[in-house]
Amino acid sequence: MVEDLLHSSAGWLNFGIFFLLAVVLLLVVLGFVTYAILAERKVMGFMQMRHGPNQVGGRWGLLQTVADVLKLLLKEDVIPKLADRPLFIIAPVIAFAPAFMVLATIPFTDKFQFADIGVGLLYYIAVSGITTVGIVTGAWASNNKYALLGGMRAAAQMISYEIPLVMSVVGVVLLTGSLNLNDIVEAQKNGWFIVWQPIGFIVFFIAAVAELNRVPFDLPEAESELIAGFHVEYSGFRWAFFMLAEYVYFFAMAALTTVLFLGGWLPLPFLDFIPGAVWFALKFTVVVFILAWFRSTFPRVRADQLMEFGWKVLLPIALANIFLTALLKELVKLF
């Protein structure tokens, strides 16, 4: 009896610790989303020779995004009369939940990770695909033809670009011999995979931009295309949930890029006195800046160009990269 009580109390203690850590991570991610939006707007302003937000929260506009979020939370929650009410309500949650779940497997340092899963990379790819279901569900439940068209186009884009995304990381898996994200980072001690897998990195990064629905591949939510697409009937905090899912994936994809191709927390050889967490943060920030830079630079592509580029360009290049990686690995063994 005493042993059972001890096991039970230990189990609840572990649950409580992980629950609190998850809440802390959620708060960190929400903080990132808040100030990533602000930073992106400031970077875009700088690149377009204007100020960006500079009224709410001082000259830097530090509280502008907070004010925007409060505005969304206070807006009336409108549900169309002919919408499928249960699906309409749950769709934003289906879209957001996987975005937060994938963060569990990201190793931010060699000592800070929520779940060291043996197939962490596979878990990330599989769980992130569920968001597409939330987008299509929200589009269909809205009972709006424009929302449905936008949802179908979003699903076509995300499914199409998931394939070259997965194919681009096969080379990394071949070199590492593991799907574990910790093993992938440790395998880069002799050189980051951005050097050993440059083709895979380029394909991965382009496909990641398309998966994030960001410029120049932001057709699913383009304001000038299909009256904003799949979430046209959403308002207030439900619309905010779709946007939150997008920016949490922004965080997750930048972290995954850092882990797969930039050596994660590993330092440069001559700067190994700097802590691993700082290295991860620096690499992560560079990826986030480049994604913001893209938004300020490129025009939006047409839908037909988008699909052709994914299937006719990225996919063959990704397959060629797998072949070359396997060939070079065997040649290294022979010589």
PDB file of C-alpha atoms in Angstrom, residues 71-213:
ATOM      1  CA  LYS A  71      -8.377  44.263 -29.840  1.00  0.00           C
ATOM      2  CA  LEU A  72      -8.879  40.775 -31.299  1.00  0.00           C
ATOM      3  CA  LEU A  73      -9.868  39.316 -27.923  1.00  0.00           C
ATOM      4  CA  LEU A  74     -12.451  42.076 -27.373  1.00  0.00           C
ATOM      5  CA  LYS A  75     -14.002  41.793 -30.827  1.00  0.00           C
ATOM      6  CA  GLU A  76     -17.397  40.164 -31.199  1.00  0.00           C
ATOM      7  CA  ASP A  77     -17.188  36.439 -31.987  1.00  0.00           C
ATOM      8  CA  VAL A  78     -19.366  36.011 -35.073  1.00  0.00           C
ATOM      9  CA  ILE A  79     -20.461  32.543 -36.222  1.00  0.00           C
ATOM     10  CA  PRO A  80     -22.340  32.479 -39.557  1.00  0.00           C
ATOM     11  CA  LYS A  81     -25.934  31.274 -39.304  1.00  0.00           C
ATOM     12  CA  LEU A  82     -25.482  28.494 -41.881  1.00  0.00           C
ATOM     13  CA  ALA A  83     -22.051  27.362 -40.665  1.00  0.00           C
ATOM     14  CA  ASP A  84     -21.459  23.875 -39.223  1.00  0.00           C
ATOM     15  CA  ARG A  85     -21.199  25.227 -35.674  1.00  0.00           C
ATOM     16  CA  PRO A  86     -19.265  22.411 -33.878  1.00  0.00           C
ATOM     17  CA  LEU A  87     -16.668  22.094 -36.656  1.00  0.00           C
ATOM     18  CA  PHE A  88     -16.452  25.873 -37.056  1.00  0.00           C
ATOM     19  CA  ILE A  89     -15.599  26.211 -33.359  1.00  0.00           C
ATOM     20  CA  ILE A  90     -13.071  23.368 -33.139  1.00  0.00           C
ATOM     21  CA  ALA A  91     -11.209  24.000 -36.433  1.00  0.00           C
ATOM     22  CA  PRO A  92      -8.873  26.736 -35.054  1.00  0.00           C
ATOM     23  CA  VAL A  93      -7.937  24.428 -32.161  1.00  0.00           C
ATOM     24  CA  ILE A  94      -7.121  21.586 -34.592  1.00  0.00           C
ATOM     25  CA  ALA A  95      -4.921  24.008 -36.527  1.00  0.00           C
ATOM     26  CA  PHE A  96      -3.117  25.339 -33.435  1.00  0.00           C
ATOM     27  CA  ALA A  97      -2.604  22.254 -31.231  1.00  0.00           C
ATOM     28  CA  PRO A  98      -0.112  20.442 -33.549  1.00  0.00           C
ATOM     29  CA  ALA A  99       1.947  23.646 -33.836  1.00  0.00           C
ATOM     30  CA  PHE A 100       2.553  23.553 -30.093  1.00  0.00           C
ATOM     31  CA  MET A 101       2.907  19.759 -29.889  1.00  0.00           C
ATOM     32  CA  VAL A 102       5.880  19.648 -32.281  1.00  0.00           C
ATOM     33  CA  LEU A 103       7.915  21.863 -29.928  1.00  0.00           C
ATOM     34  CA  ALA A 104       8.175  18.942 -27.488  1.00  0.00           C
ATOM     35  CA  THR A 105      10.849  17.231 -29.590  1.00  0.00           C
ATOM     36  CA  ILE A 106      13.015  20.283 -30.379  1.00  0.00           C
ATOM     37  CA  PRO A 107      16.348  20.087 -28.476  1.00  0.00           C
ATOM     38  CA  PHE A 108      17.171  23.695 -27.608  1.00  0.00           C
ATOM     39  CA  THR A 109      20.381  22.613 -25.879  1.00  0.00           C
ATOM     40  CA  ASP A 110      21.953  19.270 -24.995  1.00  0.00           C
ATOM     41  CA  LYS A 111      20.213  19.498 -21.589  1.00  0.00           C
ATOM     42  CA  PHE A 112      16.927  21.235 -22.418  1.00  0.00           C
ATOM     43  CA  GLN A 113      14.369  19.200 -24.341  1.00  0.00           C
ATOM     44  CA  PHE A 114      10.890  18.074 -23.356  1.00  0.00           C
ATOM     45  CA  ALA A 115      10.796  14.700 -25.115  1.00  0.00           C
ATOM     46  CA  ASP A 116      13.854  12.904 -26.493  1.00  0.00           C
ATOM     47  CA  ILE A 117      11.992  10.713 -28.993  1.00  0.00           C
ATOM     48  CA  GLY A 118      13.953   8.243 -31.072  1.00  0.00           C
ATOM     49  CA  VAL A 119      12.059   9.329 -34.192  1.00  0.00           C
ATOM     50  CA  GLY A 120      11.758  13.036 -33.316  1.00  0.00           C
ATOM     51  CA  LEU A 121      12.100  14.216 -36.912  1.00  0.00           C
ATOM     52  CA  LEU A 122       9.382  11.821 -38.090  1.00  0.00           C
ATOM     53  CA  TYR A 123       7.157  12.942 -35.188  1.00  0.00           C
ATOM     54  CA  TYR A 124       7.570  16.599 -36.200  1.00  0.00           C
ATOM     55  CA  ILE A 125       6.670  15.955 -39.841  1.00  0.00           C
ATOM     56  CA  ALA A 126       3.716  13.693 -38.996  1.00  0.00           C
ATOM     57  CA  VAL A 127       2.135  15.909 -36.326  1.00  0.00           C
ATOM     58  CA  SER A 128       2.611  19.166 -38.252  1.00  0.00           C
ATOM     59  CA  GLY A 129       0.575  17.702 -41.109  1.00  0.00           C
ATOM     60  CA  ILE A 130      -2.533  17.665 -38.894  1.00  0.00           C
ATOM     61  CA  THR A 131      -2.808  21.451 -39.193  1.00  0.00           C
ATOM     62  CA  THR A 132      -3.934  20.994 -42.801  1.00  0.00           C
ATOM     63  CA  VAL A 133      -6.985  19.137 -41.459  1.00  0.00           C
ATOM     64  CA  GLY A 134      -7.829  22.127 -39.242  1.00  0.00           C
ATOM     65  CA  ILE A 135      -7.566  24.541 -42.175  1.00  0.00           C
ATOM     66  CA  VAL A 136      -9.780  22.424 -44.470  1.00  0.00           C
ATOM     67  CA  THR A 137     -12.266  21.848 -41.620  1.00  0.00           C
ATOM     68  CA  GLY A 138     -12.544  25.573 -40.930  1.00  0.00           C
ATOM     69  CA  ALA A 139     -12.953  26.346 -44.633  1.00  0.00           C
ATOM     70  CA  TRP A 140     -15.682  23.721 -45.134  1.00  0.00           C
ATOM     71  CA  ALA A 141     -17.507  24.512 -41.879  1.00  0.00           C
ATOM     72  CA  SER A 142     -17.753  28.211 -42.837  1.00  0.00           C
ATOM     73  CA  ASN A 143     -20.279  27.321 -45.580  1.00  0.00           C
ATOM     74  CA  ASN A 144     -18.712  29.971 -47.798  1.00  0.00           C
ATOM     75  CA  LYS A 145     -17.616  29.162 -51.342  1.00  0.00           C
ATOM     76  CA  TYR A 146     -14.626  31.513 -51.185  1.00  0.00           C
ATOM     77  CA  ALA A 147     -13.492  30.029 -47.879  1.00  0.00           C
ATOM     78  CA  LEU A 148     -13.827  26.526 -49.343  1.00  0.00           C
ATOM     79  CA  LEU A 149     -11.791  27.465 -52.429  1.00  0.00           C
ATOM     80  CA  GLY A 150      -9.148  29.057 -50.209  1.00  0.00           C
ATOM     81  CA  GLY A 151      -9.072  25.978 -47.952  1.00  0.00           C
ATOM     82  CA  MET A 152      -8.664  23.589 -50.888  1.00  0.00           C
ATOM     83  CA  ARG A 153      -5.870  25.709 -52.314  1.00  0.00           C
ATOM     84  CA  ALA A 154      -4.174  25.871 -48.913  1.00  0.00           C
ATOM     85  CA  ALA A 155      -4.415  22.083 -48.548  1.00  0.00           C
ATOM     86  CA  ALA A 156      -3.030  21.545 -52.056  1.00  0.00           C
ATOM     87  CA  GLN A 157      -0.076  23.824 -51.318  1.00  0.00           C
ATOM     88  CA  MET A 158       0.751  22.371 -47.903  1.00  0.00           C
ATOM     89  CA  ILE A 159       0.480  18.744 -49.026  1.00  0.00           C
ATOM     90  CA  SER A 160       2.499  19.425 -52.188  1.00  0.00           C
ATOM     91  CA  TYR A 161       5.361  21.138 -50.363  1.00  0.00           C
ATOM     92  CA  GLU A 162       5.454  18.602 -47.521  1.00  0.00           C
ATOM     93  CA  ILE A 163       6.814  16.040 -49.995  1.00  0.00           C
ATOM     94  CA  PRO A 164       9.976  17.958 -51.041  1.00  0.00           C
ATOM     95  CA  LEU A 165      10.344  19.059 -47.394  1.00  0.00           C
ATOM     96  CA  VAL A 166      10.512  15.425 -46.278  1.00  0.00           C
ATOM     97  CA  MET A 167      12.701  14.402 -49.219  1.00  0.00           C
ATOM     98  CA  SER A 168      15.177  17.210 -48.483  1.00  0.00           C
ATOM     99  CA  VAL A 169      15.934  15.887 -44.981  1.00  0.00           C
ATOM    100  CA  VAL A 170      16.483  12.291 -46.140  1.00  0.00           C
ATOM    101  CA  GLY A 171      20.092  13.236 -46.957  1.00  0.00           C
ATOM    102  CA  VAL A 172      20.570  14.386 -43.352  1.00  0.00           C
ATOM    103  CA  VAL A 173      19.123  11.094 -42.111  1.00  0.00           C
ATOM    104  CA  LEU A 174      21.436   9.140 -44.427  1.00  0.00           C
ATOM    105  CA  LEU A 175      24.512  10.964 -43.091  1.00  0.00           C
ATOM    106  CA  THR A 176      23.390  10.658 -39.469  1.00  0.00           C
ATOM    107  CA  GLY A 177      21.835   7.200 -39.513  1.00  0.00           C
ATOM    108  CA  SER A 178      19.140   8.384 -37.104  1.00  0.00           C
ATOM    109  CA  LEU A 179      15.819  10.233 -36.905  1.00  0.00           C
ATOM    110  CA  ASN A 180      16.654  11.465 -33.410  1.00  0.00           C
ATOM    111  CA  LEU A 181      17.179  15.231 -33.393  1.00  0.00           C
ATOM    112  CA  ASN A 182      19.867  15.023 -30.680  1.00  0.00           C
ATOM    113  CA  ASP A 183      21.832  12.534 -32.788  1.00  0.00           C
ATOM    114  CA  ILE A 184      21.503  14.827 -35.810  1.00  0.00           C
ATOM    115  CA  VAL A 185      23.009  17.738 -33.845  1.00  0.00           C
ATOM    116  CA  GLU A 186      25.827  15.573 -32.445  1.00  0.00           C
ATOM    117  CA  ALA A 187      26.653  14.357 -35.980  1.00  0.00           C
ATOM    118  CA  GLN A 188      27.467  17.959 -36.936  1.00  0.00           C
ATOM    119  CA  LYS A 189      30.481  18.288 -34.649  1.00  0.00           C
ATOM    120  CA  ASN A 190      32.754  17.900 -37.678  1.00  0.00           C
ATOM    121  CA  GLY A 191      30.775  20.349 -39.807  1.00  0.00           C
ATOM    122  CA  TRP A 192      27.257  21.710 -40.020  1.00  0.00           C
ATOM    123  CA  PHE A 193      24.972  20.052 -42.550  1.00  0.00           C
ATOM    124  CA  ILE A 194      24.432  23.359 -44.341  1.00  0.00           C
ATOM    125  CA  VAL A 195      27.986  22.683 -45.662  1.00  0.00           C
ATOM    126  CA  TRP A 196      27.580  18.939 -46.294  1.00  0.00           C
ATOM    127  CA  GLN A 197      23.989  19.189 -47.554  1.00  0.00           C
ATOM    128  CA  PRO A 198      23.734  22.565 -49.353  1.00  0.00           C
ATOM    129  CA  ILE A 199      21.205  21.303 -51.922  1.00  0.00           C
ATOM    130  CA  GLY A 200      19.086  19.691 -49.216  1.00  0.00           C
ATOM    131  CA  PHE A 201      19.203  22.905 -47.181  1.00  0.00           C
ATOM    132  CA  ILE A 202      18.049  25.090 -50.099  1.00  0.00           C
ATOM    133  CA  VAL A 203      15.152  22.729 -50.914  1.00  0.00           C
ATOM    134  CA  PHE A 204      14.225  22.451 -47.227  1.00  0.00           C
ATOM    135  CA  PHE A 205      14.251  26.202 -46.700  1.00  0.00           C
ATOM    136  CA  ILE A 206      12.110  26.967 -49.774  1.00  0.00           C
ATOM    137  CA  ALA A 207       9.632  24.209 -48.874  1.00  0.00           C
ATOM    138  CA  ALA A 208       9.557  25.463 -45.272  1.00  0.00           C
ATOM    139  CA  VAL A 209       8.614  28.963 -46.459  1.00  0.00           C
ATOM    140  CA  ALA A 210       5.756  27.441 -48.476  1.00  0.00           C
ATOM    141  CA  GLU A 211       4.665  25.310 -45.506  1.00  0.00           C
ATOM    142  CA  LEU A 212       4.565  28.436 -43.334  1.00  0.00           C
ATOM    143  CA  ASN A 213       2.361  30.190 -45.917  1.00  0.00           C
TER     144      ASN A 213
END
